[in-house]
Amino acid sequence: MENRPKPARETLHAMPLAAIVLVVLLLGAFLWLLYRSEREQEYHSLIKNILWVEQNLGFQLATAEERLEHLAEELARRHLDMAHFKATAGHLVANGPEIERILLLGPDRRILAAVPPSAGGEAPVEGGTFTMAAKLGKRAFSGPVSTPPGGTGFEMQVPVFRDGKLAAMLVAIFSLDDLLGSHVPWWVAEKYRVSIVDGNGNELGTKSRLAVEPGRSYVVPLDPPGHDMALKASVYPSETSFTRNALAAAILGLAVSAILSLWAVRRHIQRRVAAEQALHAEHAFRKAMEDSLTVGMRARDLEGRITYVNPAFCRMVGWPAEDLVGRSPPMPYWLPEDVEATMALNQAVLDGQAPREGFELQFRRRDGDLFDALIYEAPLIGADGRHTGWMGSVLDITDRKRAQELAAREQEKLQQTARLVTMGEMASSLAHELNQPLAAIASYATGCLNKLASGKFVREDLIQAVEKLAAQAQRAGRIIRRVHDFVRKSEPNMAPCFLDDVIEDSIGFVEADARQRGVRIETDIRAVRPLVLGDRIMLGQVMLNLIRNGMEAMIETPAADRRLLVSTTEAEGMILVAVADRGTGVMPDAVDRLFTPFFSTKSEGMGMGLNICRSVIEQHRGRLWFQGNPEGGSVFRFALPMAEP
Amino acid sequence: MKVHIVDDDEAIRDSLTWLLSSRGLEAEAHPSAEAFLARQEPAAGCLVLDIRMEGMSGLDLFDRIRDRGCRLPVIFLTGHGDVPIAVQALKKGAFDFVEKPFNDNDLVDKVIEALAQDARRRARQAGADSLAARLASLSERERQVMDLILEGRMNKVIADRLGISMRTVEVHRAHVFEKMGVKTAVELARLMVAMKG
């Protein structure tokens, strides 16, 4: 049983798997795209927001710048009115949380005033920026500077000119942290970690809720204040990704479980297919077996309807399966003349009374030939264990029976031959043995006669010769006695027997032989159950011999006339049996010697048959004789005394 | 001129010897074929052999002595069923066979006949022997002349055939007649026919 992959089935198996894989891939791609677009969107909103923040900061700084420039103009106009400075700067510091301090420096960079007032130990103002602002005559921003306590910030320096000369320098110190803290709105801070970095990416100030590792970031230069300072926003990982991951995981899990279940289904299907194939193979094997059987198989249901026949059975009876299946008794292959008996037997089988050792029946083939069948019936048990009918195996035993008969006949022939051979051998050796003394006796006697006739003899010689002659006669007598003993040992085994049975048996024996020779054996049994006292076997041998002789005598007879008539009649306490053939008859010159031992009219005959037959009949106190048949051929008759029942 | 009986049955040997002696015939009995073969082969007489014997059968013995060149007539004694064998022996040149038991003098008559035949054969053999000696004394040329005489040729034809003169043929002819012990060509022809027969 091989498991050949069928392309169609493979495709069938692969399709759902491919579909699932494809779905997973597509879903994955979809999720990824979604993720991508979300990221993209996030990024865009990040950029948007950061730009907005940057704009906002720019705006704030611009506002601060405007106010400081306004203050610078006011101070220029009011000859550096300190009170005004303090009031305005105080207002600015109070309202601009990003502004740490506002200083007013002289051209020599000394602090003229500070809001909030200095606590001493000022950090020097960024010199480069001061110079720049003074030279350019317009505000300038410094790079990052340290702001107490430990923060980072930057300075905005706005020069105050009077009459084209630098009168003072307004310095606003911005804290980056405060700048971010107050001007980055909550909804931005919630999503992004917003910080200000220097050119090397070091964080100078930040507004962050959490110390989480942020994801993507976007950096925009912060100008003002410039000096490579930049605004950096980093996205916090959002909670939405958890949902998405859970979704992806669920999808993946589903896909895996789908594949697993598909695989399980496939394995199941494979097992089913294997089982199916095994079943097919089994079925094919059984069919091949049934078809190759020489035994006819015939299944019938409980009513006796044929449900199945195998080819051997069809061959046996000559009807095709379609003509037989579904038939109810009587069956077409039954013998029309035995339908009733067969029906009864059939009923017995259906009642479960079929003999276990099988039974013999004659069936008729479609072409009319009869054959002997040996039938075994067994109950047919269905898959569910119920008794559904009968399975019968039918053996054609015609040949077997024929062979048996033939063997029996051969055996019988052999025995007969053996018997005849032993008889013949015995007779032959007897003849030889007797020949010796007889030859000697004859010689002595003739010698004596010759001597006596010649007249020239010595008396003693004659006496001696005659004595020797007598001794030889004794010798011959001894041989004869030995034969008597032998014959007595093989005395017939007498018992009452019916002669018609004997005749029937012997006819049965030669029937096949007769068919072969084209001889019809007819019987005319007038004697009703004739009982004789005799040896059945020996009488049977006599009948066989006479019938065979009769058949052999008709070899030359035209086929139409080859009839052998065996008849019996009763007369005066004797049973007369006649075997009449229509053969060549017995030649007149052979009639006298017919019953002589060792006389045979047949080339291969031993000449013992008729002689022995006559001896047997005489042993039974009967007579055997021969007559010509008025219709041509010869009639052998014997008479036996009837036994008292 | 003895009758040699070979039979393994003592009674048969004894009774046959008695029977033959009652007709004045001398017999010598041998209990087996082997015993007969062991002795000096008889030059004259006849053999009476039993076909069936213990050891070597009569038929085998017959074959053996025939191979040896013994030409004595053989009579077989046969029992029932031996007739086909006896017929075979006859075809091989046995003189006759007799079935046991014998009819009074049947066997004796056949023995006498066989003895007579043997005597005739020996006489013929002797004659043939002398004739052969006479033929052997002829010269080659005389032999040629004799063959032509037997063909019935005239002297003249013989002279032509052999390329010799008529005179020489006459001389050869005289020598041939003298050596063969005949007076005429007819006598010569008879003699040669008898020899061939």
Short mmCIF file of C-alpha atoms in Angstrom, two decimals, chain A residues 379-558:
data_model
loop_
_atom_site.label_atom_id
_atom_site.label_comp_id
_atom_site.label_asym_id
_atom_site.label_seq_id
_atom_site.Cartn_x
_atom_site.Cartn_y
_atom_site.Cartn_z
CA PRO A 379 -23.96 -18.16 9.06
CA LEU A 380 -23.17 -14.73 7.67
CA ILE A 381 -22.63 -12.29 10.53
CA GLY A 382 -22.83 -8.62 9.58
CA ALA A 383 -20.51 -5.91 10.81
CA ASP A 384 -22.96 -5.12 13.59
CA GLY A 385 -22.89 -8.71 14.78
CA ARG A 386 -26.38 -9.55 13.54
CA HIS A 387 -27.07 -12.71 11.62
CA THR A 388 -27.85 -11.50 8.13
CA GLY A 389 -27.85 -14.67 6.10
CA TRP A 390 -25.78 -17.61 4.96
CA MET A 391 -22.49 -17.92 3.14
CA GLY A 392 -22.13 -21.11 1.21
CA SER A 393 -18.96 -22.41 -0.40
CA VAL A 394 -19.61 -24.69 -3.34
CA LEU A 395 -16.99 -27.13 -4.55
CA ASP A 396 -17.29 -28.86 -7.88
CA ILE A 397 -16.36 -32.38 -6.89
CA THR A 398 -17.34 -34.03 -10.16
CA ASP A 399 -13.75 -34.58 -11.13
CA ARG A 400 -12.87 -35.65 -7.64
CA LYS A 401 -15.71 -38.13 -7.57
CA ARG A 402 -14.80 -39.31 -11.02
CA ALA A 403 -11.22 -39.69 -9.92
CA GLN A 404 -12.33 -41.56 -6.85
CA GLU A 405 -14.48 -43.86 -8.92
CA LEU A 406 -11.68 -44.31 -11.37
CA ALA A 407 -9.27 -45.05 -8.57
CA ALA A 408 -11.72 -47.50 -7.07
CA ARG A 409 -12.16 -49.16 -10.44
CA GLU A 410 -8.44 -49.24 -11.01
CA GLN A 411 -7.99 -50.68 -7.57
CA GLU A 412 -10.62 -53.28 -8.26
CA LYS A 413 -9.08 -54.07 -11.61
CA LEU A 414 -5.70 -54.29 -9.99
CA GLN A 415 -6.99 -56.60 -7.30
CA GLN A 416 -8.68 -58.71 -9.87
CA THR A 417 -5.55 -58.78 -11.97
CA ALA A 418 -3.47 -59.49 -8.92
CA ARG A 419 -5.81 -62.29 -8.03
CA LEU A 420 -5.67 -63.60 -11.56
CA VAL A 421 -1.93 -63.18 -11.65
CA THR A 422 -1.53 -65.12 -8.42
CA MET A 423 -3.91 -67.73 -9.77
CA GLY A 424 -2.02 -67.73 -13.03
CA GLU A 425 1.32 -67.82 -11.34
CA MET A 426 0.14 -70.60 -9.16
CA ALA A 427 -1.25 -72.54 -12.07
CA SER A 428 1.89 -71.95 -14.05
CA SER A 429 4.27 -73.01 -11.33
CA LEU A 430 1.99 -75.94 -10.60
CA ALA A 431 2.17 -76.97 -14.22
CA HIS A 432 5.93 -76.75 -14.12
CA GLU A 433 6.24 -78.68 -10.95
CA LEU A 434 3.93 -81.39 -12.12
CA ASN A 435 5.67 -81.54 -15.46
CA GLN A 436 8.85 -82.86 -13.92
CA PRO A 437 7.54 -86.04 -12.27
CA LEU A 438 5.12 -86.59 -15.16
CA ALA A 439 7.89 -86.33 -17.72
CA ALA A 440 9.97 -88.75 -15.67
CA ILE A 441 7.02 -91.15 -15.31
CA ALA A 442 6.33 -91.03 -19.03
CA SER A 443 9.97 -91.65 -19.82
CA TYR A 444 10.28 -94.58 -17.43
CA ALA A 445 7.07 -96.07 -18.76
CA THR A 446 8.03 -95.64 -22.40
CA GLY A 447 11.46 -97.06 -21.68
CA CYS A 448 9.90 -100.10 -20.03
CA LEU A 449 7.54 -100.57 -22.96
CA ASN A 450 10.41 -100.29 -25.41
CA LYS A 451 12.41 -102.88 -23.47
CA LEU A 452 9.45 -105.21 -23.24
CA ALA A 453 8.67 -104.79 -26.92
CA SER A 454 12.23 -105.54 -27.96
CA GLY A 455 12.31 -108.67 -25.81
CA LYS A 456 15.84 -107.88 -24.79
CA PHE A 457 15.73 -106.87 -21.18
CA VAL A 458 17.05 -107.62 -17.75
CA ARG A 459 14.27 -108.08 -15.21
CA GLU A 460 16.07 -106.24 -12.45
CA ASP A 461 16.43 -103.22 -14.72
CA LEU A 462 12.71 -103.15 -15.37
CA ILE A 463 11.85 -103.56 -11.70
CA GLN A 464 14.20 -100.71 -10.84
CA ALA A 465 12.69 -98.49 -13.52
CA VAL A 466 9.12 -99.20 -12.40
CA GLU A 467 10.07 -98.48 -8.78
CA LYS A 468 11.52 -95.17 -9.85
CA LEU A 469 8.35 -94.55 -11.82
CA ALA A 470 6.24 -95.17 -8.71
CA ALA A 471 8.44 -92.77 -6.71
CA GLN A 472 7.81 -90.08 -9.31
CA ALA A 473 4.06 -90.74 -9.12
CA GLN A 474 4.29 -90.19 -5.35
CA ARG A 475 6.12 -86.94 -6.01
CA ALA A 476 3.32 -85.75 -8.30
CA GLY A 477 0.74 -86.64 -5.67
CA ARG A 478 2.55 -84.53 -3.09
CA ILE A 479 2.44 -81.53 -5.41
CA ILE A 480 -1.29 -81.94 -5.97
CA ARG A 481 -1.89 -82.16 -2.21
CA ARG A 482 -0.05 -78.90 -1.74
CA VAL A 483 -2.36 -77.25 -4.27
CA HIS A 484 -5.36 -78.60 -2.39
CA ASP A 485 -4.08 -77.04 0.79
CA PHE A 486 -3.65 -73.72 -0.97
CA VAL A 487 -7.12 -73.82 -2.44
CA ARG A 488 -8.62 -74.71 0.94
CA LYS A 489 -6.97 -71.65 2.43
CA SER A 490 -8.78 -69.42 -0.05
CA GLU A 491 -12.20 -70.90 0.53
CA PRO A 492 -15.02 -68.49 -0.26
CA ASN A 493 -16.54 -66.51 2.57
CA MET A 494 -20.15 -67.62 2.43
CA ALA A 495 -22.92 -65.39 3.75
CA PRO A 496 -26.48 -64.65 2.68
CA CYS A 497 -26.55 -61.85 0.12
CA PHE A 498 -28.95 -60.33 -2.37
CA LEU A 499 -27.88 -61.14 -5.89
CA ASP A 500 -29.53 -58.04 -7.41
CA ASP A 501 -27.31 -55.85 -5.21
CA VAL A 502 -24.27 -57.73 -6.42
CA ILE A 503 -25.35 -57.24 -10.03
CA GLU A 504 -26.06 -53.55 -9.50
CA ASP A 505 -22.67 -53.03 -7.86
CA SER A 506 -20.80 -54.69 -10.67
CA ILE A 507 -22.73 -52.70 -13.29
CA GLY A 508 -21.87 -49.58 -11.34
CA PHE A 509 -18.25 -50.56 -11.51
CA VAL A 510 -18.13 -50.86 -15.27
CA GLU A 511 -20.46 -47.97 -16.13
CA ALA A 512 -17.67 -45.55 -16.95
CA ASP A 513 -15.91 -48.21 -18.95
CA ALA A 514 -19.16 -48.92 -20.78
CA ARG A 515 -19.65 -45.23 -21.59
CA GLN A 516 -16.18 -45.14 -23.01
CA ARG A 517 -16.83 -48.13 -25.19
CA GLY A 518 -20.25 -46.83 -26.21
CA VAL A 519 -21.98 -49.85 -24.70
CA ARG A 520 -25.47 -49.50 -23.18
CA ILE A 521 -26.00 -51.84 -20.28
CA GLU A 522 -29.66 -52.77 -19.91
CA THR A 523 -31.09 -54.72 -17.04
CA ASP A 524 -34.13 -56.92 -16.86
CA ILE A 525 -34.40 -57.95 -13.22
CA ARG A 526 -37.34 -60.28 -12.81
CA ALA A 527 -36.18 -62.01 -9.66
CA VAL A 528 -37.33 -59.95 -6.69
CA ARG A 529 -34.63 -59.62 -4.03
CA PRO A 530 -33.11 -63.02 -4.72
CA LEU A 531 -31.17 -64.19 -1.69
CA VAL A 532 -28.26 -66.57 -2.21
CA LEU A 533 -25.65 -67.97 0.12
CA GLY A 534 -22.33 -66.89 -1.24
CA ASP A 535 -19.23 -64.78 -1.24
CA ARG A 536 -20.35 -61.37 -2.43
CA ILE A 537 -16.93 -60.42 -3.69
CA MET A 538 -16.42 -63.60 -5.66
CA LEU A 539 -19.90 -63.45 -7.18
CA GLY A 540 -19.25 -59.81 -8.03
CA GLN A 541 -16.05 -60.86 -9.76
CA VAL A 542 -17.97 -63.40 -11.80
CA MET A 543 -20.49 -60.74 -12.88
CA LEU A 544 -17.70 -58.29 -13.69
CA ASN A 545 -15.89 -60.86 -15.74
CA LEU A 546 -18.98 -61.80 -17.72
CA ILE A 547 -19.95 -58.13 -18.32
CA ARG A 548 -16.41 -57.21 -19.36
CA ASN A 549 -16.16 -60.18 -21.67
CA GLY A 550 -19.48 -59.17 -23.19
CA MET A 551 -18.34 -55.58 -23.72
CA GLU A 552 -15.02 -56.66 -25.18
CA ALA A 553 -16.84 -58.97 -27.56
CA MET A 554 -18.68 -55.95 -29.02
CA ILE A 555 -15.64 -53.95 -30.09
CA GLU A 556 -16.38 -54.74 -33.73
CA THR A 557 -20.14 -54.26 -33.35
CA PRO A 558 -21.69 -51.11 -34.90
#
